[in-house]
Short mmCIF file of C-alpha atoms in Angstrom, two decimals:
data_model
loop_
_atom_site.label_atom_id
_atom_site.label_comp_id
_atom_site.label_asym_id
_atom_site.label_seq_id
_atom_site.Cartn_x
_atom_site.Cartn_y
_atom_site.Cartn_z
CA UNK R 27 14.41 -26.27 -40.86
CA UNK R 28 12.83 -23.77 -43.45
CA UNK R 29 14.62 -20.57 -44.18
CA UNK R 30 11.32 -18.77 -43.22
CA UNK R 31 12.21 -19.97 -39.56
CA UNK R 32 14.87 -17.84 -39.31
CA UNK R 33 14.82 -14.75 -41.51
CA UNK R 34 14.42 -11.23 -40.65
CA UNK R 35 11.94 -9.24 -42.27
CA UNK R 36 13.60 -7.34 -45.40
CA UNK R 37 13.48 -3.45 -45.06
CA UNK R 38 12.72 -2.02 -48.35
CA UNK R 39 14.10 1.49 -49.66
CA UNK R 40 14.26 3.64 -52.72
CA UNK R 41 17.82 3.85 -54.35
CA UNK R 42 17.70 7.66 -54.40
CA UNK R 43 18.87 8.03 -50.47
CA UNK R 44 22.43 8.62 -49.39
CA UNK R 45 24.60 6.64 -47.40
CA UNK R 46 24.31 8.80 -44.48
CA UNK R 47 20.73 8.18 -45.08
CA UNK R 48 20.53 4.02 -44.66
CA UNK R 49 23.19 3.91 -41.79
CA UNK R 50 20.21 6.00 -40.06
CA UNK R 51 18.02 3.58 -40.99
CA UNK R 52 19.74 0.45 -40.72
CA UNK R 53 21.03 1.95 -37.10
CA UNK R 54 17.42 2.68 -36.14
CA UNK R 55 16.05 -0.63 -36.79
CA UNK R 56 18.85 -2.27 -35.59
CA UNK R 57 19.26 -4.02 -38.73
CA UNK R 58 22.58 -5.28 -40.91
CA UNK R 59 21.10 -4.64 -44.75
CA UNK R 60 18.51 -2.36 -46.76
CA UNK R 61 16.80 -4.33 -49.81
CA UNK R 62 17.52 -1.36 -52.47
CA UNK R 63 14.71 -0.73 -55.30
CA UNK R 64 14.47 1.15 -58.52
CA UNK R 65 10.70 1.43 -60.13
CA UNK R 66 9.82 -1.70 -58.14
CA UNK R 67 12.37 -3.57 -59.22
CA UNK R 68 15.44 -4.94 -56.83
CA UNK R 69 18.41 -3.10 -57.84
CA UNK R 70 20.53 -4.23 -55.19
CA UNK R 71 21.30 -4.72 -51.04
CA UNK R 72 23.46 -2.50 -49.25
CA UNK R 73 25.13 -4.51 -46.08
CA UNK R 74 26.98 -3.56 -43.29
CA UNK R 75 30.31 -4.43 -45.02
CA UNK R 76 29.34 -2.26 -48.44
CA UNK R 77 29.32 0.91 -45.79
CA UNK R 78 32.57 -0.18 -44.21
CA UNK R 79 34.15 0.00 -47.59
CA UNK R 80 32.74 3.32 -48.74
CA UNK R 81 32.58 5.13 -45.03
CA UNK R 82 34.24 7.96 -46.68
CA UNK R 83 31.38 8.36 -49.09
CA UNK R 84 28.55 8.70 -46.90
CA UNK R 85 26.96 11.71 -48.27
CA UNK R 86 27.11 9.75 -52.01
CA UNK R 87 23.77 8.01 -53.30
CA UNK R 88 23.37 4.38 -51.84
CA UNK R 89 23.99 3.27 -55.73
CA UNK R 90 27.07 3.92 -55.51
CA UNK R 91 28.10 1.23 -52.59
CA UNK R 92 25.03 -1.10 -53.83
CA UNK R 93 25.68 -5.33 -54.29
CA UNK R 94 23.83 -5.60 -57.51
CA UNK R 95 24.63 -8.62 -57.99
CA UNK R 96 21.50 -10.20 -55.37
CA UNK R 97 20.62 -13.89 -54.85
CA UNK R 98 17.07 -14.54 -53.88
CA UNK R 99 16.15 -17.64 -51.77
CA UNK R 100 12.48 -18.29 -51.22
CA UNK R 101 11.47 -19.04 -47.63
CA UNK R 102 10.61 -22.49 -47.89
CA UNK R 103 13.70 -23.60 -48.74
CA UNK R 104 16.04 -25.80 -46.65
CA UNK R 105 18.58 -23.93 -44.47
CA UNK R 106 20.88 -26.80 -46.13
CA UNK R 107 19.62 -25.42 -49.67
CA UNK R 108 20.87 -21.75 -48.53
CA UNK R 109 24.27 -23.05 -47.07
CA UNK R 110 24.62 -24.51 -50.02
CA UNK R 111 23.81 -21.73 -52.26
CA UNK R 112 26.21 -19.21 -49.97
CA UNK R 113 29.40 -21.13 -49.27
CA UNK R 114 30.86 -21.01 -52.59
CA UNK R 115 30.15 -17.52 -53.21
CA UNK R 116 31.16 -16.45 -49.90
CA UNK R 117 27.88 -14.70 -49.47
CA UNK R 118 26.56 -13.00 -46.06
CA UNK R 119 23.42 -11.78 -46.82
CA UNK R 120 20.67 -13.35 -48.75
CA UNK R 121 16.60 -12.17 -49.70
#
């Protein structure tokens, strides 16, 4: 099974928003993660867990609670090939 098969489509915003601002968003499309961008670049994702640890900060920019670190998978990879890729980082989110 392709990765394709099962992935959500990625919501997309600029990093200038606030915290307050993508639990809106994230609550509204009854999603767990925002793909952040900078100039059209991927700066980072923002995941359920990020706001957990920074729910005290939610009128702070989203850069401030950002993964930057991101791992990209392209859909047409194995579901095998992202398990593998995940495990060892203990990752919960990929795009």
């Amino acid at each position: 099974m392709k990765v394709k098969e099962i992935m959500n489509k990625a919501v997309v915003v600029e990093d200038n928003i606030s915290l307050r601002q993508a639990i809106k968003i994230m609550s509204e499309k009854a999603i767990g993660s925002l793909i952040i961008i900078k100039k059209d670049k991927i700066a980072g994702i923002i995941t359920e867990r990020d706001i957990l640890k920074n729910v005290g900060k939610i009128d702070r920019r989203i850069t401030e609670a950002i993964s930057k670190n991101v791992i990209i998978i392209e859909e047409n990879e194995t579901l095998d090939d992202a398990a593998r890729i995940m495990s060892p980082s203990f990752l919960y989110s990929m795009i």
